[in-house]
mmCIF file of C-alpha atoms in Angstrom:
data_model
loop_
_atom_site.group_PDB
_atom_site.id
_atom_site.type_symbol
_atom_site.label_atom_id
_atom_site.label_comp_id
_atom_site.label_asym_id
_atom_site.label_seq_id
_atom_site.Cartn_x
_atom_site.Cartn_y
_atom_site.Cartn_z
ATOM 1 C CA UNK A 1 153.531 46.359 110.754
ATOM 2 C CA UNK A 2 155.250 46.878 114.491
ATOM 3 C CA UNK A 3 156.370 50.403 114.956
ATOM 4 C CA UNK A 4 159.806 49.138 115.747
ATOM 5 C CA UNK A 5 161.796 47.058 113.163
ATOM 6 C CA UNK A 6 165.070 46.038 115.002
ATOM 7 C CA UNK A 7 164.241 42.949 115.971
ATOM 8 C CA UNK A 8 167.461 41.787 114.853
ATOM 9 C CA UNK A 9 169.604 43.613 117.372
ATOM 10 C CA UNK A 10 171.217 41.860 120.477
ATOM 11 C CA UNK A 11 169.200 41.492 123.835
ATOM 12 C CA UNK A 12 170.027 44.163 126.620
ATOM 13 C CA UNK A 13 170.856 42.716 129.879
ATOM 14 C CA UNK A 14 169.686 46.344 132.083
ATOM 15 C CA UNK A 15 166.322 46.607 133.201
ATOM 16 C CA UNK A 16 164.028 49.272 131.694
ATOM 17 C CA UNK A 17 161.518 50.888 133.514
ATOM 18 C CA UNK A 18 158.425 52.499 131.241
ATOM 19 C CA UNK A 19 155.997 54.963 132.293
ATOM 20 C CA UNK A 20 152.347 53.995 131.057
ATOM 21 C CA UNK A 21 149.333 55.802 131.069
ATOM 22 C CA UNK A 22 146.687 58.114 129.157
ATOM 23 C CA UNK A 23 146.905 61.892 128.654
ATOM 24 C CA UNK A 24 146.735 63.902 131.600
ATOM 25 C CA UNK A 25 146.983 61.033 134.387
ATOM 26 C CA UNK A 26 150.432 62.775 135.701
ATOM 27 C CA UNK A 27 153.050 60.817 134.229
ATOM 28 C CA UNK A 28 155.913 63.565 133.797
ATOM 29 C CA UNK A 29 154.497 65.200 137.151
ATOM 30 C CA UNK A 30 155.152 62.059 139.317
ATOM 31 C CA UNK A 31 158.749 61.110 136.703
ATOM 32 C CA UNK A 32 159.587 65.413 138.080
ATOM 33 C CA UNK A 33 158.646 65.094 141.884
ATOM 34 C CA UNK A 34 160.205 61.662 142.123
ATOM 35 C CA UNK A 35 163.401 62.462 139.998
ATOM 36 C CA UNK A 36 165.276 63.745 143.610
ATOM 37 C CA UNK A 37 164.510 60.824 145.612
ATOM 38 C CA UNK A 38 165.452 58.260 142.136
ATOM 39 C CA UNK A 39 168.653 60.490 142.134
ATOM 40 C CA UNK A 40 169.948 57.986 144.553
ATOM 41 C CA UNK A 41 169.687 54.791 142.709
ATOM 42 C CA UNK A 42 173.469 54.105 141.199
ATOM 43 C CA UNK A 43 173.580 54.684 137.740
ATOM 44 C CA UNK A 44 169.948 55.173 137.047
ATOM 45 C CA UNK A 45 169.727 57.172 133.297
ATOM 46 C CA UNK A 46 166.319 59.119 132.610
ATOM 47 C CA UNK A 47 165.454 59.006 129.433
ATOM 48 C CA UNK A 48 164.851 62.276 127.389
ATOM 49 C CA UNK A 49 162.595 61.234 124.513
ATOM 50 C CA UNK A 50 162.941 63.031 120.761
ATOM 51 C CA UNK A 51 159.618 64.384 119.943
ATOM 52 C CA UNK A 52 158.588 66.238 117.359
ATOM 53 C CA UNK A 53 156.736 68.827 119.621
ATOM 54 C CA UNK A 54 158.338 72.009 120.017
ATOM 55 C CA UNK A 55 159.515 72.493 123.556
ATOM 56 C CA UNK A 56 157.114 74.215 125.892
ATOM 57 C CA UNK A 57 157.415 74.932 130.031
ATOM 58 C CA UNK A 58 154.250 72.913 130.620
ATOM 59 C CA UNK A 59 155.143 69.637 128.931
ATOM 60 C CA UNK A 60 158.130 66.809 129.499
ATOM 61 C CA UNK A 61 161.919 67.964 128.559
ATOM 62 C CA UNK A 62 162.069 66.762 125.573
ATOM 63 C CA UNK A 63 164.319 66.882 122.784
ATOM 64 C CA UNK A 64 162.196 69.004 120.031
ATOM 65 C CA UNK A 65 162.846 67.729 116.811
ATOM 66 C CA UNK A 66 160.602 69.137 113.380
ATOM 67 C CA UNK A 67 158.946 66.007 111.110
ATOM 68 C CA UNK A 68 161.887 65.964 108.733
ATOM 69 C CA UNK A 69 164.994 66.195 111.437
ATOM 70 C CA UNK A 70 163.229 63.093 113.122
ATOM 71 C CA UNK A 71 163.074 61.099 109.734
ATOM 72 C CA UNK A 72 167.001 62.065 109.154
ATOM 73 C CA UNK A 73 167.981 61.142 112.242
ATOM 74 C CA UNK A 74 165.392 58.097 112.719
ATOM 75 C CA UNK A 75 166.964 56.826 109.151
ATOM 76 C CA UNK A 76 170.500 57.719 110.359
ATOM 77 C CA UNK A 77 170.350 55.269 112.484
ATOM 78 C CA UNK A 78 170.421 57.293 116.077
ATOM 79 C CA UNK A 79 167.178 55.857 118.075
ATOM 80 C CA UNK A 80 167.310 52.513 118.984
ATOM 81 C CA UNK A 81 163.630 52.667 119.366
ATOM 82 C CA UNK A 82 160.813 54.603 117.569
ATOM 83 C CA UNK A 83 156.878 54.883 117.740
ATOM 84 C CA UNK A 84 154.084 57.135 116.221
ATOM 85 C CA UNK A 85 151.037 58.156 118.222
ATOM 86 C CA UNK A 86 149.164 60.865 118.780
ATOM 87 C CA UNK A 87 150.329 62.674 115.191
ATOM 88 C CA UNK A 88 153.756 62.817 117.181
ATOM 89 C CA UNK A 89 157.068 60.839 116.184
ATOM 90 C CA UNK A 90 159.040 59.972 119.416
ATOM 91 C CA UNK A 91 162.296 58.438 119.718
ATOM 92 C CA UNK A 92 164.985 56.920 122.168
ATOM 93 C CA UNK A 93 168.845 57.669 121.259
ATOM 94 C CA UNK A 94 171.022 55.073 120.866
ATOM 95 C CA UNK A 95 172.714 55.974 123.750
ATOM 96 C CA UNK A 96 170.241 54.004 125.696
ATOM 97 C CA UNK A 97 171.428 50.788 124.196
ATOM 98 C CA UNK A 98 174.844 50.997 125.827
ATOM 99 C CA UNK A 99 173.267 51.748 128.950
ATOM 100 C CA UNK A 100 171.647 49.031 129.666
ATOM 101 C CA UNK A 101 173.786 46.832 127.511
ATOM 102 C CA UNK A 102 176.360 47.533 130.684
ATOM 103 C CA UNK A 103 173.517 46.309 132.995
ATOM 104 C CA UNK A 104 172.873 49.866 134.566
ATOM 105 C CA UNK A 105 168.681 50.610 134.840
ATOM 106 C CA UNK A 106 166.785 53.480 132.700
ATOM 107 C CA UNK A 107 163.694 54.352 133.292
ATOM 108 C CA UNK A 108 161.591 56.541 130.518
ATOM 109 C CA UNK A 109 157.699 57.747 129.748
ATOM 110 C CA UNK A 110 156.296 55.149 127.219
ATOM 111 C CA UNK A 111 153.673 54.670 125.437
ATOM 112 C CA UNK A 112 151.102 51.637 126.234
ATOM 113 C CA UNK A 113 150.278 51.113 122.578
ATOM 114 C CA UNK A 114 153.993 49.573 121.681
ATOM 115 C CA UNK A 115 154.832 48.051 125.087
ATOM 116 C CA UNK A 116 154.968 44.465 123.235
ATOM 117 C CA UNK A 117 157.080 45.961 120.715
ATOM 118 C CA UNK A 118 159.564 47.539 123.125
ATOM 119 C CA UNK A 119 159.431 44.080 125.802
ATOM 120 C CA UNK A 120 160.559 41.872 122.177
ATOM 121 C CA UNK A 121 163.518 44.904 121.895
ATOM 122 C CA UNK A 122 164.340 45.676 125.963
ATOM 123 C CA UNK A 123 163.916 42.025 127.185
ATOM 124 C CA UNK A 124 164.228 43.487 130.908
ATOM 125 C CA UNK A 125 161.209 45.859 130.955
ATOM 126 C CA UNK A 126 159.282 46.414 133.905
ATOM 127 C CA UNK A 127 156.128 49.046 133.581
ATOM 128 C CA UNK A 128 154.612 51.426 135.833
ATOM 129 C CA UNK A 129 151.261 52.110 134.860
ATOM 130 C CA UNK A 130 149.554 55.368 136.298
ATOM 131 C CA UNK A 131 146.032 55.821 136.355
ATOM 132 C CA UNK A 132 143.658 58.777 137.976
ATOM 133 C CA UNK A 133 139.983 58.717 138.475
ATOM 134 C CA UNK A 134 138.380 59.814 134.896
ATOM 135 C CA UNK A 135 137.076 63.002 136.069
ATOM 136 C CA UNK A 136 140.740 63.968 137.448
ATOM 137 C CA UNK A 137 142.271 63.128 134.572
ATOM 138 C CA UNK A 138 139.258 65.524 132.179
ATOM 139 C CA UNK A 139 140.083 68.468 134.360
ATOM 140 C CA UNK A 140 143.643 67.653 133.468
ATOM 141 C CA UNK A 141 143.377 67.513 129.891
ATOM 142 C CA UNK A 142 140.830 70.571 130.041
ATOM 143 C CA UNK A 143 143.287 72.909 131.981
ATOM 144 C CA UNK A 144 146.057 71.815 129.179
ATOM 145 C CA UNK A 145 143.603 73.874 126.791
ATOM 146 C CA UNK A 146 144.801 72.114 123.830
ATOM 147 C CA UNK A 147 141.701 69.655 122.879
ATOM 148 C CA UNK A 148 138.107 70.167 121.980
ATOM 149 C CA UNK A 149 135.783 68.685 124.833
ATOM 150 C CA UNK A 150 135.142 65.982 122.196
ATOM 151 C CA UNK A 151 138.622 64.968 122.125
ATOM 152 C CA UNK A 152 138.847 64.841 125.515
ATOM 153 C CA UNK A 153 135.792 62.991 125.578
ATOM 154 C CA UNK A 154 137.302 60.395 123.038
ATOM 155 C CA UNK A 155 140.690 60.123 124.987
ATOM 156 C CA UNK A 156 138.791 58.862 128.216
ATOM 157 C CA UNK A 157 136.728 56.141 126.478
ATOM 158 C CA UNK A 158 139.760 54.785 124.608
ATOM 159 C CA UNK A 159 140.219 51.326 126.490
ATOM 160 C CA UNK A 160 143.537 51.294 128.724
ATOM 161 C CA UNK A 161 144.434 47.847 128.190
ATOM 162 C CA UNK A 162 148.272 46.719 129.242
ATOM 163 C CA UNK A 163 149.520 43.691 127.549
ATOM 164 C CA UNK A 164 150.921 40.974 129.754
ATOM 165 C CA UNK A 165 154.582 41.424 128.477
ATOM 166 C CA UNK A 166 156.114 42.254 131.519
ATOM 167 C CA UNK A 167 156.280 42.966 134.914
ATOM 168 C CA UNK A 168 153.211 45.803 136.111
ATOM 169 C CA UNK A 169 153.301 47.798 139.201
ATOM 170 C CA UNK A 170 150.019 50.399 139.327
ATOM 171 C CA UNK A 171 150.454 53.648 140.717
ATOM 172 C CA UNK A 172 147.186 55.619 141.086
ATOM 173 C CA UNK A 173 147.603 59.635 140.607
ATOM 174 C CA UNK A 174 144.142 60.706 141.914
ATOM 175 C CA UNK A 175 145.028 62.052 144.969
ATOM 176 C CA UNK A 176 148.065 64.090 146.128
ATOM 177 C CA UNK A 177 151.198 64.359 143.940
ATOM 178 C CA UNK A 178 152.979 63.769 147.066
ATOM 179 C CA UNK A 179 151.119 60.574 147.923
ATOM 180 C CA UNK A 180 151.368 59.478 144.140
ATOM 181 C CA UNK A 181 154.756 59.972 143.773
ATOM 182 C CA UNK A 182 156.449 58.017 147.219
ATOM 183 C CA UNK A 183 154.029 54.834 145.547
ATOM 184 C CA UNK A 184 155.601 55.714 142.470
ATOM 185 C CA UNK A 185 159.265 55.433 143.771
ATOM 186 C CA UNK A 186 158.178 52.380 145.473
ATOM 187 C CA UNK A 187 157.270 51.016 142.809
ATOM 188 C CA UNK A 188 160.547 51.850 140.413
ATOM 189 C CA UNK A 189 162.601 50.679 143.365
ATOM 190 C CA UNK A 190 160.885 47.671 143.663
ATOM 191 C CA UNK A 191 161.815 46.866 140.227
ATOM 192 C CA UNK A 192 165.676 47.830 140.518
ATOM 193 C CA UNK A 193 166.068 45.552 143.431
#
């Protein structure tokens, strides 16, 4: 069963951009040091996801939601897109539809597992896909403090296959946040153009 079931709803003419990547690669690091610089592309909206993870300094802004306020509002009717992973519910507000429905760009931090789901619902997706050398992204994940070695362990082996629903630019985070982060605006840009 797809994670999304709105199939039925109208196309959406704005392009959105979605962050890929596993845990610990530096996906809300580079979406933070390249906010300033994206600042300056008209009418760009980034997206604050509903998670239900309570908020904490060292994580994404998020919009903390408990288990049951997520099913109310998922069943209300205010995400226009929902997905599971991870033991986490995460959602995108309606309010994202009438962006792009009035052809402005979004850009948000996705997750690779429902990209097919979310290029049938946003038919102008474009990915950036972030990656790090594996032993970057273990020290990562280790310095987070919250999994086992043998989750860690698990995380890096799981296979980081994209699907070929859209367009992919690759962004490697290995080095320098500052060096990772001017590819990274490249690479939005390149898709607002």
């Amino acid at each position: 069963m797809p994670e999304q079931e709105d199939a039925g709803k109208a196309a959406l003419p704005g392009r959105l951009v979605v962050v890929v990547g596993p845990s610990g690669v530096g996906k809300d690091s580079l979406l933070s040091a390249a906010r300033a610089t994206l600042a300056t592309v008209p009418d760009l909206l980034f997206v604050r996801r509903a998670i239900t993870r309570p908020a904490s300094g060292d994580a994404e802004d998020h919009e903390p939601m408990s288990d049951e306020a997520f099913a109310a509002a998922e069943q209300d009717g205010a995400f226009c897109f929902t997905w599971r992973a991870h033991g986490l519910c995460y959602g995108l507000r309606t309010d994202l539809e009438a962006h792009l429905g009035a052809e402005r760009p979004a850009i948000v931090n996705g997750s690779r597992k429902v990209l097919a789901d979310m290029a049938r619902r946003f038919p102008g997706l474009a990915i950036v896909r972030v990656t790090a050398d594996p032993q970057v992204i273990a020290a990562r994940l280790a310095s987070r403090g919250r999994e086992s070695d043998e989750e860690i362990a698990a995380r890096l082996a799981r296979a980081a296959e994209i699907p070929d629903v859209a367009p992919v630019a690759v962004v490697d985070n290995s080095g320098t946040l500052d060096d990772a982060a001017r590819s990274f605006v490249d690479a939005v840009t390149g898709f607002l153009r």
